[in-house]
mmCIF file of C-alpha atoms in Angstrom:
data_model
loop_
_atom_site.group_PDB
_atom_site.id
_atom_site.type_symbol
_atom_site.label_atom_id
_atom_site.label_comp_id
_atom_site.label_asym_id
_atom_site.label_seq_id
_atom_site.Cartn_x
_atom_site.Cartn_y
_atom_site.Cartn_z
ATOM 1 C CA UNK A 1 105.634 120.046 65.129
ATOM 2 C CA UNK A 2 107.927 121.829 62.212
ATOM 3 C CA UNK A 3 107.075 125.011 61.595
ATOM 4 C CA UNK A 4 105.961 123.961 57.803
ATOM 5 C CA UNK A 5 103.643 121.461 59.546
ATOM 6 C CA UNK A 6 102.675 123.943 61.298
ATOM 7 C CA UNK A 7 101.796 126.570 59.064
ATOM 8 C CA UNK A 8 100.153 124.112 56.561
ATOM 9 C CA UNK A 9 97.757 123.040 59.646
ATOM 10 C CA UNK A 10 96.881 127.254 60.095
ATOM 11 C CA UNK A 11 96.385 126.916 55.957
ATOM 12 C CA UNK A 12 94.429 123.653 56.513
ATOM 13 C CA UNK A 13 92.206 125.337 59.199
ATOM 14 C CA UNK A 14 91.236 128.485 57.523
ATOM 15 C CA UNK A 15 90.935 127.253 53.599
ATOM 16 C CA UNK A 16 87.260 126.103 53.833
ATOM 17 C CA UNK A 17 85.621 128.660 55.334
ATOM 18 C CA UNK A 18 87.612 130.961 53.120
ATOM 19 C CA UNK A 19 86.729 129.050 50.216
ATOM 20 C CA UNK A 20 82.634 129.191 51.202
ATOM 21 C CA UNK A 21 83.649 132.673 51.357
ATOM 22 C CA UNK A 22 84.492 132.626 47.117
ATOM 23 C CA UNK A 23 82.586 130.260 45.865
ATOM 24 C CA UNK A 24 83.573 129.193 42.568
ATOM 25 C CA UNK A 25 86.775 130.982 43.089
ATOM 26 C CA UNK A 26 89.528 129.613 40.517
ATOM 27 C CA UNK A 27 92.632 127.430 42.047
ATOM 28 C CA UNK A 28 95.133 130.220 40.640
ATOM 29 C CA UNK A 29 93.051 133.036 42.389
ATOM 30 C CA UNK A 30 92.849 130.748 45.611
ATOM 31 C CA UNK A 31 96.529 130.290 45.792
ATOM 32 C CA UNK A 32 97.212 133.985 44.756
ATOM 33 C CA UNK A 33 95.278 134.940 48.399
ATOM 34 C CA UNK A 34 96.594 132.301 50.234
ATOM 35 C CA UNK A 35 100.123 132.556 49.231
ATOM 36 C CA UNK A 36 100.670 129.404 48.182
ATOM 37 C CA UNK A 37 101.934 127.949 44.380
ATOM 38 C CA UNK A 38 98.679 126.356 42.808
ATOM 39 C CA UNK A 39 100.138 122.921 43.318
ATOM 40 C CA UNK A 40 100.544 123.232 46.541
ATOM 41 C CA UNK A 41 96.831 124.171 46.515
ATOM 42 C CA UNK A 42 95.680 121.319 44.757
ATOM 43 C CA UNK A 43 97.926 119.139 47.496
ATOM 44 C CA UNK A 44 96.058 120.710 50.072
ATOM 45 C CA UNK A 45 92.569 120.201 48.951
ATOM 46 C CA UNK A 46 93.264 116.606 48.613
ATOM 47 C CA UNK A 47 93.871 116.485 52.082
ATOM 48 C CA UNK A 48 91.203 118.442 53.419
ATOM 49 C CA UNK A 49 89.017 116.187 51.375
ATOM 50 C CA UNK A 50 90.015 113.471 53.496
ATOM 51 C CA UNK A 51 89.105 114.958 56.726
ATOM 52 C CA UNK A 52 86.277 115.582 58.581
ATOM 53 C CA UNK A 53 84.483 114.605 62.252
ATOM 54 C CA UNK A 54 85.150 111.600 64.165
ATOM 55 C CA UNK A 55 83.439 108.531 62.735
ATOM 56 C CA UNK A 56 85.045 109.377 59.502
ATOM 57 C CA UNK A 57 81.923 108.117 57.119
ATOM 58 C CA UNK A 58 81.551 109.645 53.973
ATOM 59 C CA UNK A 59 79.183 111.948 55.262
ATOM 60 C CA UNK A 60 81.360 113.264 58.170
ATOM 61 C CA UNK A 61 84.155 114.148 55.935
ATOM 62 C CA UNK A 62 84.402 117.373 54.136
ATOM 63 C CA UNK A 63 83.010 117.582 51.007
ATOM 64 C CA UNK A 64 84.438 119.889 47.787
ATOM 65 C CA UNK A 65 84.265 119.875 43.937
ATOM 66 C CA UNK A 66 87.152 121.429 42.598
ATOM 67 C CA UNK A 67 89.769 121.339 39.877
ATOM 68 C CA UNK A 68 91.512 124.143 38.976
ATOM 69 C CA UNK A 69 88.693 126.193 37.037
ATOM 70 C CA UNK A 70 86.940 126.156 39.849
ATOM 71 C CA UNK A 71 86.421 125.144 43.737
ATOM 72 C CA UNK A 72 83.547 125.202 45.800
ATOM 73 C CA UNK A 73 82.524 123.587 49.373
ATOM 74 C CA UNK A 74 79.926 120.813 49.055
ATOM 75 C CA UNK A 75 79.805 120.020 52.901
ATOM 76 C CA UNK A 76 82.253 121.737 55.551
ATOM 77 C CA UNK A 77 81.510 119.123 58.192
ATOM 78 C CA UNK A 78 81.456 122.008 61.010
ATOM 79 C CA UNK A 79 84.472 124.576 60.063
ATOM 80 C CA UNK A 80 82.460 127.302 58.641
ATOM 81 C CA UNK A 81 83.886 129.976 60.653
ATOM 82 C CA UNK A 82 87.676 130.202 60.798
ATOM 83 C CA UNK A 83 89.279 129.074 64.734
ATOM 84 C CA UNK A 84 89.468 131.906 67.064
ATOM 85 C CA UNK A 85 93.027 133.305 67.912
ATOM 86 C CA UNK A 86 94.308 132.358 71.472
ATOM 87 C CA UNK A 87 95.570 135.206 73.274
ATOM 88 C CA UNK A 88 98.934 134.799 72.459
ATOM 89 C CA UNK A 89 98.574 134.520 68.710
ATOM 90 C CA UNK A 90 96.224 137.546 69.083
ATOM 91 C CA UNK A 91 99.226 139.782 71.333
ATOM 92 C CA UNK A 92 101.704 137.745 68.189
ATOM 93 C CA UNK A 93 99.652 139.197 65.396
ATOM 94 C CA UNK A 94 99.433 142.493 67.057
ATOM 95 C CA UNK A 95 103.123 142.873 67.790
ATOM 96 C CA UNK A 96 103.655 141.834 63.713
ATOM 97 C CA UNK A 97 101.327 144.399 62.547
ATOM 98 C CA UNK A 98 102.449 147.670 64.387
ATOM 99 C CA UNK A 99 106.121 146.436 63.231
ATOM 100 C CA UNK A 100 105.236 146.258 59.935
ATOM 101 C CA UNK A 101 103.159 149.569 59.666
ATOM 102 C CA UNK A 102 105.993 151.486 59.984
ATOM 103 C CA UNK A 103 107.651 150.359 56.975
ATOM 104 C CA UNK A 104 106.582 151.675 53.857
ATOM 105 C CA UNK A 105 105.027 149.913 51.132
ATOM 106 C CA UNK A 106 104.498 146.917 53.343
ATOM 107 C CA UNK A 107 100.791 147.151 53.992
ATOM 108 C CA UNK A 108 98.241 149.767 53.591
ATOM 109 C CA UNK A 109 98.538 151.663 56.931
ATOM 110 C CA UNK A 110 94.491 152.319 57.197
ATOM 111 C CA UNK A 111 93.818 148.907 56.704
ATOM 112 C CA UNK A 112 96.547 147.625 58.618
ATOM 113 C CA UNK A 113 95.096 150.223 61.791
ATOM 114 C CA UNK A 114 92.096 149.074 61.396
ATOM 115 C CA UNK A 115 92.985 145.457 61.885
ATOM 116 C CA UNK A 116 94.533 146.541 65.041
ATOM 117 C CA UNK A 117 91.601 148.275 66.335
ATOM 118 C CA UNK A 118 89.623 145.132 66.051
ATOM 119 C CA UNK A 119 92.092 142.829 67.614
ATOM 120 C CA UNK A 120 92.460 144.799 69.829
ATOM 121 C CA UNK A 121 88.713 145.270 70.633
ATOM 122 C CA UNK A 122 88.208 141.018 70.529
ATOM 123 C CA UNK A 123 91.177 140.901 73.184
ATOM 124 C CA UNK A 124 89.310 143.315 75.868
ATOM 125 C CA UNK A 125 86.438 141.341 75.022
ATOM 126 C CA UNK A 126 84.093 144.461 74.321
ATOM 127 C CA UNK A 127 82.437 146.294 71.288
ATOM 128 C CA UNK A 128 83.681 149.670 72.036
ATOM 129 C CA UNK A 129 85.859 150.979 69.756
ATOM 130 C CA UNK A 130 89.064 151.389 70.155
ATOM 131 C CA UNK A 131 90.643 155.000 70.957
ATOM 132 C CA UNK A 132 91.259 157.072 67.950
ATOM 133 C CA UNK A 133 95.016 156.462 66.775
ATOM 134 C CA UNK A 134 96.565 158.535 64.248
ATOM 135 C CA UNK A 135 97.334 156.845 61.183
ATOM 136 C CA UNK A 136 100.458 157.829 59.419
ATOM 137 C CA UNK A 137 100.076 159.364 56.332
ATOM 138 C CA UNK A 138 102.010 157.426 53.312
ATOM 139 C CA UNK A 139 104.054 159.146 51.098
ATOM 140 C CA UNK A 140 102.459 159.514 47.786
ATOM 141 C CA UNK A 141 105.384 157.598 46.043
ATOM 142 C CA UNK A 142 104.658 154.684 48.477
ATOM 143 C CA UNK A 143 101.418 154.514 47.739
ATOM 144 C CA UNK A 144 101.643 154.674 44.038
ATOM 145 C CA UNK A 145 104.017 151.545 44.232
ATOM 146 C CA UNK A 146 101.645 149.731 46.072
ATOM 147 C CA UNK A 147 99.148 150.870 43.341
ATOM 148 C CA UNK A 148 100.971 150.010 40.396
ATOM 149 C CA UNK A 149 102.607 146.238 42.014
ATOM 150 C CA UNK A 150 98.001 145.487 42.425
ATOM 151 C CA UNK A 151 97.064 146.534 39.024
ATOM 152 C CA UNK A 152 100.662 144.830 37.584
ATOM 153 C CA UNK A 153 101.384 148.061 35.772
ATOM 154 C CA UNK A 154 105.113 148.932 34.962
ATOM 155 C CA UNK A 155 106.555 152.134 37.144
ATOM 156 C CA UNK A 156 108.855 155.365 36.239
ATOM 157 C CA UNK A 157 111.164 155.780 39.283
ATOM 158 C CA UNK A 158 113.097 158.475 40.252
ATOM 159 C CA UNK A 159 115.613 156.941 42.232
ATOM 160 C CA UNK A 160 118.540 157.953 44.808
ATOM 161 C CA UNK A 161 121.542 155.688 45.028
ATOM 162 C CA UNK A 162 123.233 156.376 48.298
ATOM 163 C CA UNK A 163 126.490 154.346 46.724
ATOM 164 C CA UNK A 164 126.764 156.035 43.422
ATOM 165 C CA UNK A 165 125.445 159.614 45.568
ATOM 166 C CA UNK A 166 123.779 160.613 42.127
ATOM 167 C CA UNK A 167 119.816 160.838 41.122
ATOM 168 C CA UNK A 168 118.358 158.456 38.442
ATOM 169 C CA UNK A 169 115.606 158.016 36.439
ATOM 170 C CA UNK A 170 114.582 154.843 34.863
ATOM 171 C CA UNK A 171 111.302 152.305 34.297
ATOM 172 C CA UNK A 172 110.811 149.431 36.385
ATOM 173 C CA UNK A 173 108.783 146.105 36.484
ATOM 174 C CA UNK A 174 107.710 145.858 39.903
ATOM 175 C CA UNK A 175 107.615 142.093 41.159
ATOM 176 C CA UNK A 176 106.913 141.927 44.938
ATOM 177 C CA UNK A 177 107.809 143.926 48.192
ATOM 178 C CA UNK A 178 110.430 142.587 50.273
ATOM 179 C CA UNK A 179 111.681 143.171 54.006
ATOM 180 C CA UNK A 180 115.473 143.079 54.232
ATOM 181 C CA UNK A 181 117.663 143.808 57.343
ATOM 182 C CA UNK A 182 114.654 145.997 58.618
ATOM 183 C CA UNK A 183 114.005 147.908 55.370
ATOM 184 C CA UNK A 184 111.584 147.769 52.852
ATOM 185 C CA UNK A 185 112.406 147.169 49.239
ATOM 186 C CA UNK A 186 110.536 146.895 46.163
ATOM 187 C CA UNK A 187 111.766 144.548 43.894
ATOM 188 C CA UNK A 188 111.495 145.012 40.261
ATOM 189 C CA UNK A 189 113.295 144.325 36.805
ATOM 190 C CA UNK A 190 114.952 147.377 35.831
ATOM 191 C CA UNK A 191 114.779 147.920 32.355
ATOM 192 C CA UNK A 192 117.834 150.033 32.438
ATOM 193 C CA UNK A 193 119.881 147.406 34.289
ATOM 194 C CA UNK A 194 118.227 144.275 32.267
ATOM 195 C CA UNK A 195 118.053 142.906 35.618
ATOM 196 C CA UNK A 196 116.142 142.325 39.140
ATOM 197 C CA UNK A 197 117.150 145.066 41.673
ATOM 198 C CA UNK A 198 116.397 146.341 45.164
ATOM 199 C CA UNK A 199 114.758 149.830 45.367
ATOM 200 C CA UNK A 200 115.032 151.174 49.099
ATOM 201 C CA UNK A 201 111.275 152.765 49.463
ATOM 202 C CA UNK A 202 112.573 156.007 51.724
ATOM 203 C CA UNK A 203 114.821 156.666 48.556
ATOM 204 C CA UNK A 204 112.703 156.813 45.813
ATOM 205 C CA UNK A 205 111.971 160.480 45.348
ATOM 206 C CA UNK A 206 109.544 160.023 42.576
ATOM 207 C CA UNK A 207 106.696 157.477 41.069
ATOM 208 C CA UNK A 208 104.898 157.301 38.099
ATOM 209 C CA UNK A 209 102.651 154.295 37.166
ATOM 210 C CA UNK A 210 102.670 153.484 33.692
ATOM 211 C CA UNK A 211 99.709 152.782 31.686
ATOM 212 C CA UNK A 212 101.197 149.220 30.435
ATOM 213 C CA UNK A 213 101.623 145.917 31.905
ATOM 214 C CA UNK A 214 104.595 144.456 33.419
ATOM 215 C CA UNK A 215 107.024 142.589 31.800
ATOM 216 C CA UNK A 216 109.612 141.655 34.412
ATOM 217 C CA UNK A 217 110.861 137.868 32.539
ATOM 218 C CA UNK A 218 109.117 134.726 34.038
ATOM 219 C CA UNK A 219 112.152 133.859 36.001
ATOM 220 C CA UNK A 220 113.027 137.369 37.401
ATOM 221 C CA UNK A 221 111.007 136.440 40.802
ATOM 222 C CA UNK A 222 113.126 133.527 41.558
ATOM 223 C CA UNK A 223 116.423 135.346 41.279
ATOM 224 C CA UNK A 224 117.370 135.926 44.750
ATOM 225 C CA UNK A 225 120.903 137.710 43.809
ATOM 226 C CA UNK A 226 119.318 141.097 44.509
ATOM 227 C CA UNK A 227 118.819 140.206 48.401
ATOM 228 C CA UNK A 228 122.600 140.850 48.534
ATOM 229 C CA UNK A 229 122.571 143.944 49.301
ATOM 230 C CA UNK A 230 126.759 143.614 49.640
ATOM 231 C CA UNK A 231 127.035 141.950 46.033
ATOM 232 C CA UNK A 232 130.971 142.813 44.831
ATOM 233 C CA UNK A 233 130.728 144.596 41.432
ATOM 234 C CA UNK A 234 133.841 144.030 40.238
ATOM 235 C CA UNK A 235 133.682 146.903 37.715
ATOM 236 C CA UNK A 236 133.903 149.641 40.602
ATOM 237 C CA UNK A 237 137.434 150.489 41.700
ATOM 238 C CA UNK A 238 137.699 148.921 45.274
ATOM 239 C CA UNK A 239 139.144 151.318 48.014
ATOM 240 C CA UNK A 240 141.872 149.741 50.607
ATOM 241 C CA UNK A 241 140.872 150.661 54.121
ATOM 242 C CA UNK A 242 142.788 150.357 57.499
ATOM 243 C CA UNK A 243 140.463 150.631 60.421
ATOM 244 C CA UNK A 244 141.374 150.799 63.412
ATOM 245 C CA UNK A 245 140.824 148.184 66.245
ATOM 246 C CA UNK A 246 138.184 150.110 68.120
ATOM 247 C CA UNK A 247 136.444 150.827 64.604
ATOM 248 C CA UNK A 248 135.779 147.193 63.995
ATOM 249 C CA UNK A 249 131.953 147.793 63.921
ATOM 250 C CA UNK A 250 132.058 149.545 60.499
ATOM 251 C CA UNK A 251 132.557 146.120 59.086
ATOM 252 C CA UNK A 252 128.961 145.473 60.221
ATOM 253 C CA UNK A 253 127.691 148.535 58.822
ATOM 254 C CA UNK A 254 129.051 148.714 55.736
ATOM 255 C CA UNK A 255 129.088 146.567 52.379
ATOM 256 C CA UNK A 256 133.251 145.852 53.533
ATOM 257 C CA UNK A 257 135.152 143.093 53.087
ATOM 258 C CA UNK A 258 138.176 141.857 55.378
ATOM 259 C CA UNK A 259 141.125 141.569 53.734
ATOM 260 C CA UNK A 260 143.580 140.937 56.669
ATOM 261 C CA UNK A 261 144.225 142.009 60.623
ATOM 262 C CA UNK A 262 146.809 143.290 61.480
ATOM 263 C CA UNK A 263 148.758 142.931 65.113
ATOM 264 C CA UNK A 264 147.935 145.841 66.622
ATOM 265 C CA UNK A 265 144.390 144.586 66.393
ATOM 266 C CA UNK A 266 143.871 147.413 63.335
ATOM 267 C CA UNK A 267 141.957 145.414 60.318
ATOM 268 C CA UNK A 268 142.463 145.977 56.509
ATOM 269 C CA UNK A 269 139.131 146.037 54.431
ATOM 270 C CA UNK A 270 138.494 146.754 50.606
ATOM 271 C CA UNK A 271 134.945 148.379 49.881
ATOM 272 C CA UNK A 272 133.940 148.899 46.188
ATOM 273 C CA UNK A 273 132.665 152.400 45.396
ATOM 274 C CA UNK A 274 130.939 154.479 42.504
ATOM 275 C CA UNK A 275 131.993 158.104 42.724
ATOM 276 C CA UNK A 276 135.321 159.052 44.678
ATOM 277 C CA UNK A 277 133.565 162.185 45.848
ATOM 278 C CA UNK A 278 131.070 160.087 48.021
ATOM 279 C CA UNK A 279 133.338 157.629 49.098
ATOM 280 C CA UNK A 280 135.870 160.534 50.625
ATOM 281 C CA UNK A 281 132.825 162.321 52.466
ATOM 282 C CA UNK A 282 132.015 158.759 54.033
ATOM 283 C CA UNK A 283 135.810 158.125 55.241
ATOM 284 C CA UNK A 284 136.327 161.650 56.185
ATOM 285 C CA UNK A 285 133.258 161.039 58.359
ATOM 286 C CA UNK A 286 134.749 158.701 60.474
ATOM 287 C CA UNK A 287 137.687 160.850 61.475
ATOM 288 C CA UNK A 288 140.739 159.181 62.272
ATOM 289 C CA UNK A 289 139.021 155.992 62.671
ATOM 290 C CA UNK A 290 139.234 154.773 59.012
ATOM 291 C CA UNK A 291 142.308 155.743 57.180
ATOM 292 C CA UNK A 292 142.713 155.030 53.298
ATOM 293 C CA UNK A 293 145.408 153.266 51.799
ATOM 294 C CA UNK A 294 144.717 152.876 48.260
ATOM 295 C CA UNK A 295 143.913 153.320 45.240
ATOM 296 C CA UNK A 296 146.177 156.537 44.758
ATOM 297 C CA UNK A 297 143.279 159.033 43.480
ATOM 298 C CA UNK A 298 141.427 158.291 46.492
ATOM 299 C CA UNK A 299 143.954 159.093 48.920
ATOM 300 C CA UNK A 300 144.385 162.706 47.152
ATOM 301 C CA UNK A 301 140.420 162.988 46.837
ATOM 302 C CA UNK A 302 140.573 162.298 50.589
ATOM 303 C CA UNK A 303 143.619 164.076 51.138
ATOM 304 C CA UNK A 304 142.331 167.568 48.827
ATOM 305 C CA UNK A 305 138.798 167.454 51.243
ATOM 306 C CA UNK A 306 140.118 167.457 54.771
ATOM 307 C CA UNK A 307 143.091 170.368 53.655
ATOM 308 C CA UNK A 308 139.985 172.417 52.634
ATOM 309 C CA UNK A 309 138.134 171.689 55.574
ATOM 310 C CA UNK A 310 140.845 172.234 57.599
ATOM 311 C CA UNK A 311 141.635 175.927 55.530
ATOM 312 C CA UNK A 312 138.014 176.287 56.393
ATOM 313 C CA UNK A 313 138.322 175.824 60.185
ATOM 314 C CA UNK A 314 141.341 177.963 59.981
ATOM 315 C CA UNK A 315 139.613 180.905 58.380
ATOM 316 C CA UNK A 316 136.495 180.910 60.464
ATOM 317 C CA UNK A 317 139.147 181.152 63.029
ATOM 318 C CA UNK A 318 138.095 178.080 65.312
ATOM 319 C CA UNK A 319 140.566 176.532 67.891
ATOM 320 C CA UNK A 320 142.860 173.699 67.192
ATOM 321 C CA UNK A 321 142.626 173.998 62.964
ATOM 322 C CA UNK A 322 146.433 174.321 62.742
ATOM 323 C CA UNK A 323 147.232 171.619 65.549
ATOM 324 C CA UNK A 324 144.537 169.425 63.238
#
């Protein structure tokens, strides 16, 4: 079975006794919760309404009245309570949950904690609680994201930018949170930018929820540009970079591209930048590892840091400045 089969047969499985669960609930609500477009909704309740016990008479099959006002359960021909997890969905859905705890803005860590405790309680097969775990405390910015994307208010950010090394403020339209290469973002329409953007949760310093709506554009959710992370911006100056051979990695690391290899096995990169200040911190950091080839002011910039280190090391009188 596909894994869309699949997860349409989980949907399948679960929508009625979630739906005697909201009686009257509208379709748009219904898909909201279930994560599905409303179409797709309406496509599924179509089939369910063809399904049912065996026999397959009109009164074995599940019953419903619904358009997209309103949906409610007529007969659920035996699925009233949703299927029990086998133990390996169970040890699946437990694995998924402490994973995503740790990332901020993902879930609500109390809730999330709590849904482990009972898991963990119907695996063991007992009533007892389970032991007392601490439950990390979310960081107050966090948590007023999370706050602001439910009520679909607009945000204030203060914001770091680890590639432009400066502090910004500006308002946001938060759309959804996203998990990329193992960190949370929030995605949002930045006002400032007139565009949808990535906001690292463990670098926004500071945020504010507005007391007016969102107004990220209808379309701003489907552009998936801001998932790369790497995008060139062509109007930053790009630095020329020789690594060498056993620095290859730093192509995985950072938002490089390779320009050429060379035969020694040394590999020439370009990487755009913001502020030559950061970027000649970064490269210094690597030692002899990276060396920079171009543009001109970057050399000095990395050329004027490492003399003053190295008059630094000199006057603190430590060993091996001059042979440096």
């Amino acid at each position: 079975m596909s894994s869309r089969l699949s997860l349409r047969l989980s949907r399948l499985l679960n929508m009625v006794p979630y739906l005697l669960a909201h009686p009257g609930i509208s379709a748009a609500e219904a898909a909201d919760d279930l994560g599905v477009t409303t179409k797709q909704l309406m496509s599924d309740l179509n089939q369910l309404w063809m399904c049912g016990l065996p026999g397959y008479g009109p009164g074995d099959l599940i019953d419903l009245s619904f358009s997209e006002e309103s949906i409610e359960v007529v007969f659920p021909a035996g699925m009233e309570r949703p299927l029990r997890l086998t133990s390996t969905e169970a040890t699946a859905l437990l694995v998924a949950l402490r994973s995503i705890v740790e990332m901020p803005g993902m879930v609500d860590p109390t809730a999330a904690h709590r849904a482990i405790a009972k898991i963990e309680s119907a695996i063991s097969g007992t009533d007892r609680p389970a032991p007392t775990q601490r439950v990390p405390v979310e960081a107050p910015a966090v948590a007023t994201v999370r706050a602001a994307l439910a009520d679909e208010h607009a945000l204030r950010l203060v914001y770091y930018s680890a590639s432009r090394d400066e502090v910004s403020e500006r308002i946001v339209d938060p759309i959804r949170v996203v998990l990329v290469d193992n960190n949370s973002y929030l995605q949002a329409w930045c006002r400032q930018a007139e565009g949808v953007r990535l906001f690292r949760f463990d670098r926004i310093e500071e945020a504010t929820e507005l007391d007016e709506p969102a107004q990220a554009p209808s379309d701003a959710a489907a552009d998936d540009t801001a998932f790369d992370l790497f995008s060139d911006d062509t109007d930053l100056p790009l630095a020329r970079l020789r690594l060498r051979s056993d620095y290859a990695w730093v192509l995985d690391q950072y938002p490089m591209e390779r320009i050429e290899s060379a035969a020694d096995g040394s590999i020439e990169a370009g990487m755009r930048y913001a502020s030559a200040d950061w970027m000649a911190r970064l490269l210094l950091g690597f030692g002899t590892g990276v060396s920079v080839v171009g543009p001109p002011e970057l050399v000095d910039a990395v050329r004027d840091r490492a003399d003053a280190a190295l008059r630094a090391y000199a006057a603190a009188g430590l060993a091996g400045a001059e042979s440096a």
